[in-house]
Amino acid sequence: MFQNDVHILKEGDKVGASDATLLNMLNISPFSYGLLVQMVYDSGTIFEPAILDIKPEDLRVKFTEVLSFFITVFVVLHNVFF
Protein backbone atom coordinates (compact mmCIF):
# COMPACT_ATOMS: atom_id res chain seq x y z
CA MET A 1 0.00 0.00 0.00
CA PHE A 2 1.35 3.44 -0.92
CA GLN A 3 1.44 6.34 1.46
CA ASN A 4 0.95 9.89 0.24
CA ASP A 5 1.49 13.12 2.11
CA VAL A 6 -1.79 14.79 2.96
CA HIS A 7 -1.78 18.37 4.19
CA ILE A 8 -4.37 18.74 6.90
CA LEU A 9 -3.70 22.35 7.80
CA LYS A 10 -1.61 25.24 6.61
CA GLU A 11 -0.07 27.93 8.79
CA GLY A 12 -2.72 30.46 9.74
CA ASP A 13 -5.68 28.07 9.22
CA LYS A 14 -8.18 27.79 12.03
CA VAL A 15 -8.30 24.36 13.63
CA GLY A 16 -11.70 22.74 13.82
CA ALA A 17 -12.73 20.07 16.30
CA SER A 18 -12.22 17.19 13.85
CA ASP A 19 -8.81 18.58 12.81
CA ALA A 20 -7.77 18.85 16.46
CA THR A 21 -8.92 15.28 17.15
CA LEU A 22 -6.97 13.92 14.17
CA LEU A 23 -3.84 15.88 15.07
CA ASN A 24 -4.13 14.69 18.68
CA MET A 25 -4.37 11.06 17.49
CA LEU A 26 -1.19 11.63 15.45
CA ASN A 27 0.49 13.18 18.53
CA ILE A 28 0.95 16.49 16.71
CA SER A 29 0.58 19.75 18.61
CA PRO A 30 0.68 22.57 16.06
CA PHE A 31 -0.27 25.20 18.57
CA SER A 32 1.96 27.91 19.92
CA TYR A 33 1.17 30.72 22.27
CA GLY A 34 3.00 33.91 22.90
CA LEU A 35 2.89 37.65 23.03
CA LEU A 36 3.70 40.04 20.26
CA VAL A 37 5.23 43.05 21.98
CA GLN A 38 3.96 46.28 20.44
CA MET A 39 5.63 48.80 22.75
CA VAL A 40 7.53 48.75 26.06
CA TYR A 41 6.46 51.08 28.88
CA ASP A 42 8.88 51.81 31.72
CA SER A 43 8.56 54.60 34.28
CA GLY A 44 6.57 56.89 32.01
CA THR A 45 8.70 56.28 28.91
CA ILE A 46 7.58 54.27 25.90
CA PHE A 47 10.17 52.31 23.88
CA GLU A 48 10.16 50.25 20.69
CA PRO A 49 10.36 46.47 21.28
CA ALA A 50 13.82 46.41 19.67
CA ILE A 51 15.12 47.75 23.00
CA LEU A 52 14.63 44.22 24.34
CA ASP A 53 16.95 42.70 21.71
CA ILE A 54 20.14 43.18 23.71
CA LYS A 55 22.88 40.70 22.86
CA PRO A 56 25.91 39.89 25.00
CA GLU A 57 28.14 41.57 22.42
CA ASP A 58 26.13 44.80 22.82
CA LEU A 59 26.77 44.70 26.58
CA ARG A 60 30.49 44.09 26.04
CA VAL A 61 30.74 47.07 23.67
CA LYS A 62 28.94 49.40 26.10
CA PHE A 63 31.01 48.14 29.04
CA THR A 64 34.22 48.73 27.07
CA GLU A 65 33.09 52.27 26.15
CA VAL A 66 32.30 53.13 29.78
CA LEU A 67 35.54 51.57 31.02
CA SER A 68 37.52 53.54 28.43
CA PHE A 69 35.80 56.75 29.53
CA PHE A 70 36.65 56.18 33.20
CA ILE A 71 40.26 55.30 32.40
CA THR A 72 40.56 58.52 30.39
CA VAL A 73 39.09 60.57 33.25
CA PHE A 74 41.41 58.87 35.75
CA VAL A 75 44.50 59.55 33.60
CA VAL A 76 43.53 63.21 33.13
CA LEU A 77 42.86 63.68 36.85
CA HIS A 78 46.08 61.89 37.73
CA ASN A 79 48.08 64.19 35.43
CA VAL A 80 46.38 67.30 36.86
CA PHE A 81 46.80 66.48 40.57
CA PHE A 82 50.06 64.51 40.65
Tab-separated table of C-alpha atoms in Angstrom:
chain	number	residue	atom	x	y	z
A	1	MET	CA	0.000	0.000	0.000
A	2	PHE	CA	1.345	3.442	-0.925
A	3	GLN	CA	1.436	6.344	1.460
A	4	ASN	CA	0.948	9.893	0.238
A	5	ASP	CA	1.491	13.117	2.114
A	6	VAL	CA	-1.792	14.785	2.960
A	7	HIS	CA	-1.777	18.367	4.191
A	8	ILE	CA	-4.370	18.735	6.904
A	9	LEU	CA	-3.703	22.353	7.802
A	10	LYS	CA	-1.610	25.239	6.612
A	11	GLU	CA	-0.067	27.926	8.786
A	12	GLY	CA	-2.722	30.457	9.741
A	13	ASP	CA	-5.677	28.067	9.223
A	14	LYS	CA	-8.184	27.792	12.034
A	15	VAL	CA	-8.295	24.358	13.630
A	16	GLY	CA	-11.701	22.739	13.816
A	17	ALA	CA	-12.734	20.066	16.303
A	18	SER	CA	-12.218	17.186	13.854
A	19	ASP	CA	-8.806	18.581	12.812
A	20	ALA	CA	-7.770	18.850	16.464
A	21	THR	CA	-8.915	15.279	17.146
A	22	LEU	CA	-6.971	13.917	14.171
A	23	LEU	CA	-3.839	15.878	15.075
A	24	ASN	CA	-4.134	14.693	18.680
A	25	MET	CA	-4.368	11.065	17.495
A	26	LEU	CA	-1.189	11.630	15.452
A	27	ASN	CA	0.487	13.182	18.527
A	28	ILE	CA	0.946	16.486	16.709
A	29	SER	CA	0.576	19.746	18.608
A	30	PRO	CA	0.677	22.566	16.064
A	31	PHE	CA	-0.273	25.203	18.567
A	32	SER	CA	1.962	27.905	19.918
A	33	TYR	CA	1.169	30.717	22.268
A	34	GLY	CA	2.999	33.911	22.900
A	35	LEU	CA	2.891	37.649	23.029
A	36	LEU	CA	3.695	40.038	20.258
A	37	VAL	CA	5.229	43.045	21.978
A	38	GLN	CA	3.958	46.281	20.435
A	39	MET	CA	5.633	48.804	22.751
A	40	VAL	CA	7.528	48.747	26.064
A	41	TYR	CA	6.459	51.077	28.883
A	42	ASP	CA	8.881	51.809	31.724
A	43	SER	CA	8.558	54.605	34.283
A	44	GLY	CA	6.566	56.890	32.008
A	45	THR	CA	8.700	56.277	28.913
A	46	ILE	CA	7.580	54.266	25.901
A	47	PHE	CA	10.165	52.305	23.883
A	48	GLU	CA	10.155	50.251	20.688
A	49	PRO	CA	10.357	46.467	21.276
A	50	ALA	CA	13.818	46.410	19.673
A	51	ILE	CA	15.124	47.751	23.000
A	52	LEU	CA	14.625	44.215	24.338
A	53	ASP	CA	16.953	42.703	21.712
A	54	ILE	CA	20.144	43.183	23.712
A	55	LYS	CA	22.875	40.697	22.856
A	56	PRO	CA	25.912	39.886	25.005
A	57	GLU	CA	28.140	41.572	22.416
A	58	ASP	CA	26.131	44.801	22.815
A	59	LEU	CA	26.766	44.699	26.575
A	60	ARG	CA	30.486	44.092	26.038
A	61	VAL	CA	30.739	47.070	23.671
A	62	LYS	CA	28.938	49.398	26.099
A	63	PHE	CA	31.015	48.141	29.041
A	64	THR	CA	34.223	48.734	27.065
A	65	GLU	CA	33.093	52.271	26.150
A	66	VAL	CA	32.305	53.131	29.778
A	67	LEU	CA	35.543	51.567	31.018
A	68	SER	CA	37.516	53.537	28.432
A	69	PHE	CA	35.800	56.749	29.531
A	70	PHE	CA	36.649	56.176	33.203
A	71	ILE	CA	40.257	55.302	32.401
A	72	THR	CA	40.558	58.522	30.391
A	73	VAL	CA	39.091	60.572	33.251
A	74	PHE	CA	41.409	58.868	35.745
A	75	VAL	CA	44.498	59.551	33.601
A	76	VAL	CA	43.528	63.210	33.128
A	77	LEU	CA	42.858	63.678	36.845
A	78	HIS	CA	46.076	61.888	37.725
A	79	ASN	CA	48.083	64.193	35.430
A	80	VAL	CA	46.380	67.297	36.860
A	81	PHE	CA	46.796	66.482	40.571
A	82	PHE	CA	50.061	64.507	40.651
